[in-house]
Short mmCIF file of C-alpha atoms in Angstrom, two decimals:
data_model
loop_
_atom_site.label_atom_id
_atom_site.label_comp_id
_atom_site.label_asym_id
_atom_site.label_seq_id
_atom_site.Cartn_x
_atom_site.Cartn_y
_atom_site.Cartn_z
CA UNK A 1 -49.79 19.48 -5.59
CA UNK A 2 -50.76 23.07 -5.41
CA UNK A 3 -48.21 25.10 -4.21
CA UNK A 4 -46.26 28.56 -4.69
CA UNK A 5 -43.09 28.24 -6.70
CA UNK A 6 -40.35 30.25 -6.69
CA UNK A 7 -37.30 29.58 -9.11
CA UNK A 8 -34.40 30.38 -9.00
CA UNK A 9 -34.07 29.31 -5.37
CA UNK A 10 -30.19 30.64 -5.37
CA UNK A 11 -28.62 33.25 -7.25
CA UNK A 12 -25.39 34.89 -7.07
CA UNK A 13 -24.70 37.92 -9.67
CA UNK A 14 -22.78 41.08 -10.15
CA UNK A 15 -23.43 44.96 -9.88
CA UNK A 16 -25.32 46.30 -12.29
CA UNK A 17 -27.08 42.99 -13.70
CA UNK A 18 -30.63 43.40 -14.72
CA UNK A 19 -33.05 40.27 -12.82
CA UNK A 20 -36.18 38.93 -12.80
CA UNK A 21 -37.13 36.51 -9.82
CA UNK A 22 -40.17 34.33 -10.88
CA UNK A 23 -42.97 33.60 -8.91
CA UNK A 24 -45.92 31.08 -9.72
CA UNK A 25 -49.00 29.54 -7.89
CA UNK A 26 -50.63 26.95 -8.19
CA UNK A 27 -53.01 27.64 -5.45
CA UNK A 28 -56.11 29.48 -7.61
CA UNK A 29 -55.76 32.24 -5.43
CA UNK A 30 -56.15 35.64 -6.42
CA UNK A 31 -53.70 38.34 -4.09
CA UNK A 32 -50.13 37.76 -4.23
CA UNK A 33 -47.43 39.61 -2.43
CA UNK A 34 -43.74 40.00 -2.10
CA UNK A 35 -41.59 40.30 0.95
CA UNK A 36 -37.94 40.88 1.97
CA UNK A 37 -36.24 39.19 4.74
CA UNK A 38 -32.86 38.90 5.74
CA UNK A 39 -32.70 35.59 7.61
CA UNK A 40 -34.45 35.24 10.51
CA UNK A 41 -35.30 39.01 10.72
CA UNK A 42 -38.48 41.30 9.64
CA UNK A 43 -40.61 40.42 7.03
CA UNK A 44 -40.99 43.59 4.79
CA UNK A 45 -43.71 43.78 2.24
CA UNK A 46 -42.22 45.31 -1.18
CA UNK A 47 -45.31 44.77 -3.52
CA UNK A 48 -48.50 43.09 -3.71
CA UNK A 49 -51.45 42.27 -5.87
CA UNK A 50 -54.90 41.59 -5.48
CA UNK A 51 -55.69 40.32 -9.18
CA UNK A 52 -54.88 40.77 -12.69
CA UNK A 53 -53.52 43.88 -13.61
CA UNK A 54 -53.46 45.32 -10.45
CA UNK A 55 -50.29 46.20 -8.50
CA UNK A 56 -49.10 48.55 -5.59
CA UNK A 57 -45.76 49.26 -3.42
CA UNK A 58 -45.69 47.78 0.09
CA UNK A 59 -44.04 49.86 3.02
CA UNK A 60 -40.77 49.16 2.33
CA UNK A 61 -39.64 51.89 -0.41
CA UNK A 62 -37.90 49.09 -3.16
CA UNK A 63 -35.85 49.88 -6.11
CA UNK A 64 -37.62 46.52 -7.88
CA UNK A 65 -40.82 46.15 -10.45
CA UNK A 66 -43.19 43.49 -10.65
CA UNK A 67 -46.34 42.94 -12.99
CA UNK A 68 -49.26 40.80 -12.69
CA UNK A 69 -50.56 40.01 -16.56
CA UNK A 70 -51.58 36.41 -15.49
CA UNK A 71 -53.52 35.34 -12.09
CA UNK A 72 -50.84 32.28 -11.31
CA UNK A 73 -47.57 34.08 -12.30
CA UNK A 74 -46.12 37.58 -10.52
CA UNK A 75 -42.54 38.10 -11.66
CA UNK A 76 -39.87 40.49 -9.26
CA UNK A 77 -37.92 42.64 -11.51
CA UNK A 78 -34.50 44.48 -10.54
CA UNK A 79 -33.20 46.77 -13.40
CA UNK A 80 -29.90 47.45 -12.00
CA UNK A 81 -28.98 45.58 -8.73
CA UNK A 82 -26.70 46.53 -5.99
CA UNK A 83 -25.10 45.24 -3.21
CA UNK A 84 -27.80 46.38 -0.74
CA UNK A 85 -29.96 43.86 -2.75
CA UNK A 86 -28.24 41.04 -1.42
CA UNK A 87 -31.75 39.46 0.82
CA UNK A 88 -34.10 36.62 1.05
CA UNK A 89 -37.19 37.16 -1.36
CA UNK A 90 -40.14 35.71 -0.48
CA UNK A 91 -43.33 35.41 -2.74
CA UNK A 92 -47.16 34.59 -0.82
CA UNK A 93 -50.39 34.25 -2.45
CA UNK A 94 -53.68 34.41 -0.70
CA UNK A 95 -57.46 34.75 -1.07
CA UNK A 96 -60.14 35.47 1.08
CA UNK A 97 -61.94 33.02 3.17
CA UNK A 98 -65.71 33.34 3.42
CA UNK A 99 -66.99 35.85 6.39
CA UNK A 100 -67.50 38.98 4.76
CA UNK A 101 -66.00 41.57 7.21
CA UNK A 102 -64.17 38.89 9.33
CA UNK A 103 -62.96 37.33 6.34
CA UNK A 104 -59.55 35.57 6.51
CA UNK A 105 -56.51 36.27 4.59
CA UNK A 106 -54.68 33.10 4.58
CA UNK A 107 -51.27 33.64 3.18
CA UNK A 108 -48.97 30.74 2.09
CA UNK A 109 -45.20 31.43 1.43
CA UNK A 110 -43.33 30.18 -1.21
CA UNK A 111 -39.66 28.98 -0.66
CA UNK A 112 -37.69 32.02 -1.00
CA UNK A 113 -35.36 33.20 -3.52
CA UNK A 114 -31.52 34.05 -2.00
CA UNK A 115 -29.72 36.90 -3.79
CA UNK A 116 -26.48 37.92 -3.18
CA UNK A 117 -25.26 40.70 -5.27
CA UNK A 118 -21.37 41.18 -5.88
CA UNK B 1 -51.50 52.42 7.79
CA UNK B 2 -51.31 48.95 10.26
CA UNK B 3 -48.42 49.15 12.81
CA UNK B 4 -47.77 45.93 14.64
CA UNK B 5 -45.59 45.34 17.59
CA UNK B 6 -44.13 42.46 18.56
CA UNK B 7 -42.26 41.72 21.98
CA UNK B 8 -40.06 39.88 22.99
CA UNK B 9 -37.10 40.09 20.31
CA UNK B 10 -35.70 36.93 21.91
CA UNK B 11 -37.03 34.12 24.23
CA UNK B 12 -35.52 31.58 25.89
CA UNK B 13 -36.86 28.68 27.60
CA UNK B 14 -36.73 24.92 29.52
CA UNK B 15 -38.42 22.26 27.82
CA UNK B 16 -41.32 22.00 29.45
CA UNK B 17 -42.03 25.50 30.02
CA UNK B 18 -44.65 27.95 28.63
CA UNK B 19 -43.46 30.37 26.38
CA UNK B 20 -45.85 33.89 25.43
CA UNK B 21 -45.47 36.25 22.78
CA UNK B 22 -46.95 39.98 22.50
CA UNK B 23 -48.19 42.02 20.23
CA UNK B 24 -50.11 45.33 20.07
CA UNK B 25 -51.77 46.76 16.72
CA UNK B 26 -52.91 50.57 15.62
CA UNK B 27 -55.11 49.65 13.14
CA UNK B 28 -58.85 49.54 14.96
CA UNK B 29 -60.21 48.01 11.79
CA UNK B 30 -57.80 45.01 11.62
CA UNK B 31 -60.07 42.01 12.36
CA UNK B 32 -57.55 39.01 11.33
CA UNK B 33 -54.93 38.22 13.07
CA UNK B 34 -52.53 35.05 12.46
CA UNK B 35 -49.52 33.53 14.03
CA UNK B 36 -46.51 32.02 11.69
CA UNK B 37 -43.53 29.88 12.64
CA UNK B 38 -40.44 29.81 10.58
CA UNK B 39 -38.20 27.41 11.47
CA UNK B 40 -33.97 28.06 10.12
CA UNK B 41 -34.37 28.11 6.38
CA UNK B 42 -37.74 27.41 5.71
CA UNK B 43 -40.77 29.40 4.42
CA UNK B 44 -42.86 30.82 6.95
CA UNK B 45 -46.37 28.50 7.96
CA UNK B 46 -49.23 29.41 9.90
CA UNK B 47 -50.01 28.10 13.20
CA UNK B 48 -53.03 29.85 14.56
CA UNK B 49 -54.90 32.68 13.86
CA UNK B 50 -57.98 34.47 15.07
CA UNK B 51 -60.50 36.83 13.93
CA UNK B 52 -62.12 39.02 15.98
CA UNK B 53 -65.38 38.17 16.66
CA UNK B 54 -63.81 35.75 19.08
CA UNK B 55 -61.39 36.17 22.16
CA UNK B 56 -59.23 32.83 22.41
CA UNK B 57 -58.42 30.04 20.15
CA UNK B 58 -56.73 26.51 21.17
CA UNK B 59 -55.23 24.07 19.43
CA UNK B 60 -53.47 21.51 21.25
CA UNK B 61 -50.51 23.45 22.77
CA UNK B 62 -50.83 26.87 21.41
CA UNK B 63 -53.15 29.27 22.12
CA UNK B 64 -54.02 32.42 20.83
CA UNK B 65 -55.68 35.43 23.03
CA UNK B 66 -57.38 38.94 21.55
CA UNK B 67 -58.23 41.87 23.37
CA UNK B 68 -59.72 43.97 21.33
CA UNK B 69 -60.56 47.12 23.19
CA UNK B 70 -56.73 47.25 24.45
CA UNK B 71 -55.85 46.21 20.67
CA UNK B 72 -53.20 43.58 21.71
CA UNK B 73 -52.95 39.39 21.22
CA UNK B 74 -50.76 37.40 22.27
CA UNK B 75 -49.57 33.07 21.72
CA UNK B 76 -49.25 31.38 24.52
CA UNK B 77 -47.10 27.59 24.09
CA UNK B 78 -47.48 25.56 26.78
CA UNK B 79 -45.29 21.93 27.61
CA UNK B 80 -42.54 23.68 25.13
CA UNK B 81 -40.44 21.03 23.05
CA UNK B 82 -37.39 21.82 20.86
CA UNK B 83 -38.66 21.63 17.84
CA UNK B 84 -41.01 24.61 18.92
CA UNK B 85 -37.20 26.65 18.41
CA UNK B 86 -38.09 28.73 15.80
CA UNK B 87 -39.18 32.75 14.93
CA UNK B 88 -42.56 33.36 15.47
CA UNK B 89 -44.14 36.64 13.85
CA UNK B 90 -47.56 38.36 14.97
CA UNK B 91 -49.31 39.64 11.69
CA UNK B 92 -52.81 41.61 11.58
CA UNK B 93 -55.06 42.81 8.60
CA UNK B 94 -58.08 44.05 7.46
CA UNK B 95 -60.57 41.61 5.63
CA UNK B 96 -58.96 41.09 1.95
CA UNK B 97 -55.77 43.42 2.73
CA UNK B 98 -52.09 42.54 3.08
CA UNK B 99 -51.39 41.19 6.21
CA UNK B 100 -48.79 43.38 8.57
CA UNK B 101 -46.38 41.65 10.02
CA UNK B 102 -44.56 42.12 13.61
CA UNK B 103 -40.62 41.87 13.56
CA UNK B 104 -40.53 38.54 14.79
CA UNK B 105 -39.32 36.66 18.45
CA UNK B 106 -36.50 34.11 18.33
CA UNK B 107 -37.95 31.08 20.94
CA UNK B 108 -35.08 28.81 21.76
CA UNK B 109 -35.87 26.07 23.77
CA UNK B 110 -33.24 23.85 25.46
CA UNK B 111 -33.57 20.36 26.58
#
């Protein structure tokens, strides 16, 4: 079934640990994206992608990486995490709809990823 | 860049009732606008959305509205249930651009 997959869904590690939260799709489409969200609140966009080799920072200033080397996979990196890390992480993937100008941009979540730095 | 606000923060409501949700834009080139619901630990899914070439959409209870010229939309619920409980976020984008989200209204709806 296509969907977006996120992995690991929980995750609880200390100060300082270097991690990457995986992100795959299954849903051909071409733009992913990565957003923060403490539960219930604002969804902040930290990075997103519009194909291959092609990445840029969202508005929310983040101290994480992320590269885009195959169309399905876009991996969240964290060289050094902290406490203030300690969020929901959800991955999205899109693509345009047909319509030229008024073209859609349908965006599907994945599950989410819960960090909790110690 | 986009700026989306939503309004309310919080809503609360009989079963039964309709519930509406605001939001305004900055952006006079956004021209998609969608509606998610994410119900208490799950992903967010889209409801409704609109583009804006056209000024309502229905389907079944929920209804979206666009004013263009004032740059607000809004989602109207009618007959609300409890299982409509959940955050709701406004969103708005250009064609092929990240969509912009609002900040989200908590709908609680008691029986």
């Amino acid at each position: 079934e296509a969907d977006i997959y996120q992995t690991p869904r929980y995750l609880v590690i200390g100060t300082g640990k270097k991690i990457t939260l995986e992100c795959s799709q299954t849903m051909g489409h071409d733009k992913m994206y990565w957003y923060q969200q403490d539960p219930g609140m604002e969804l902040h966009l930290i990075h997103y992608s519009y194909g291959v080799n092609s990445t840029e920072k969202g508005d929310l200033s983040s101290e994480s990486t992320v590269s885009r080397i195959r169309t399905e996979h876009f991996p969240l990196t964290l060289e050094s995490a902290r406490p203030s890390h300690t969020s929901q992480y959800l991955c999205a993937s899109s693509e345009s709809k047909r319509g030229g100008t008024l073209a859609k941009n349908i965006q599907y979540f994945g599950a989410g990823t819960r960090l909790s730095v110690l | 860049g986009e700026n989306v606000e939503q309004h309310p923060s919080t809503l609360s409501v009989q079963e039964g009732d309709s519930a509406v949700i605001k939001c305004t834009y900055s952006d006079s080139a956004s021209n998609y606008f969608p509606w998610y619901k994410q119900e208490l630990g799950k992903r967010p899914q889209l409801i409704i959305d609109i583009r804006s070439n056209v000024g309502e959409k229905k389907d079944q209870r929920i209804a979206v509205t666009l004013n263009k010229t004032a740059k607000h939309f809004s989602l109207h619920i009618t007959e609300t249930q409890p299982e409509d409980s959940a955050v709701y976020f406004c969103a708005a984008s250009r064609a092929g651009t990240a969509l912009i989200f609002g900040k989200g209204t908590t709908l609680s709806v008691s029986s």
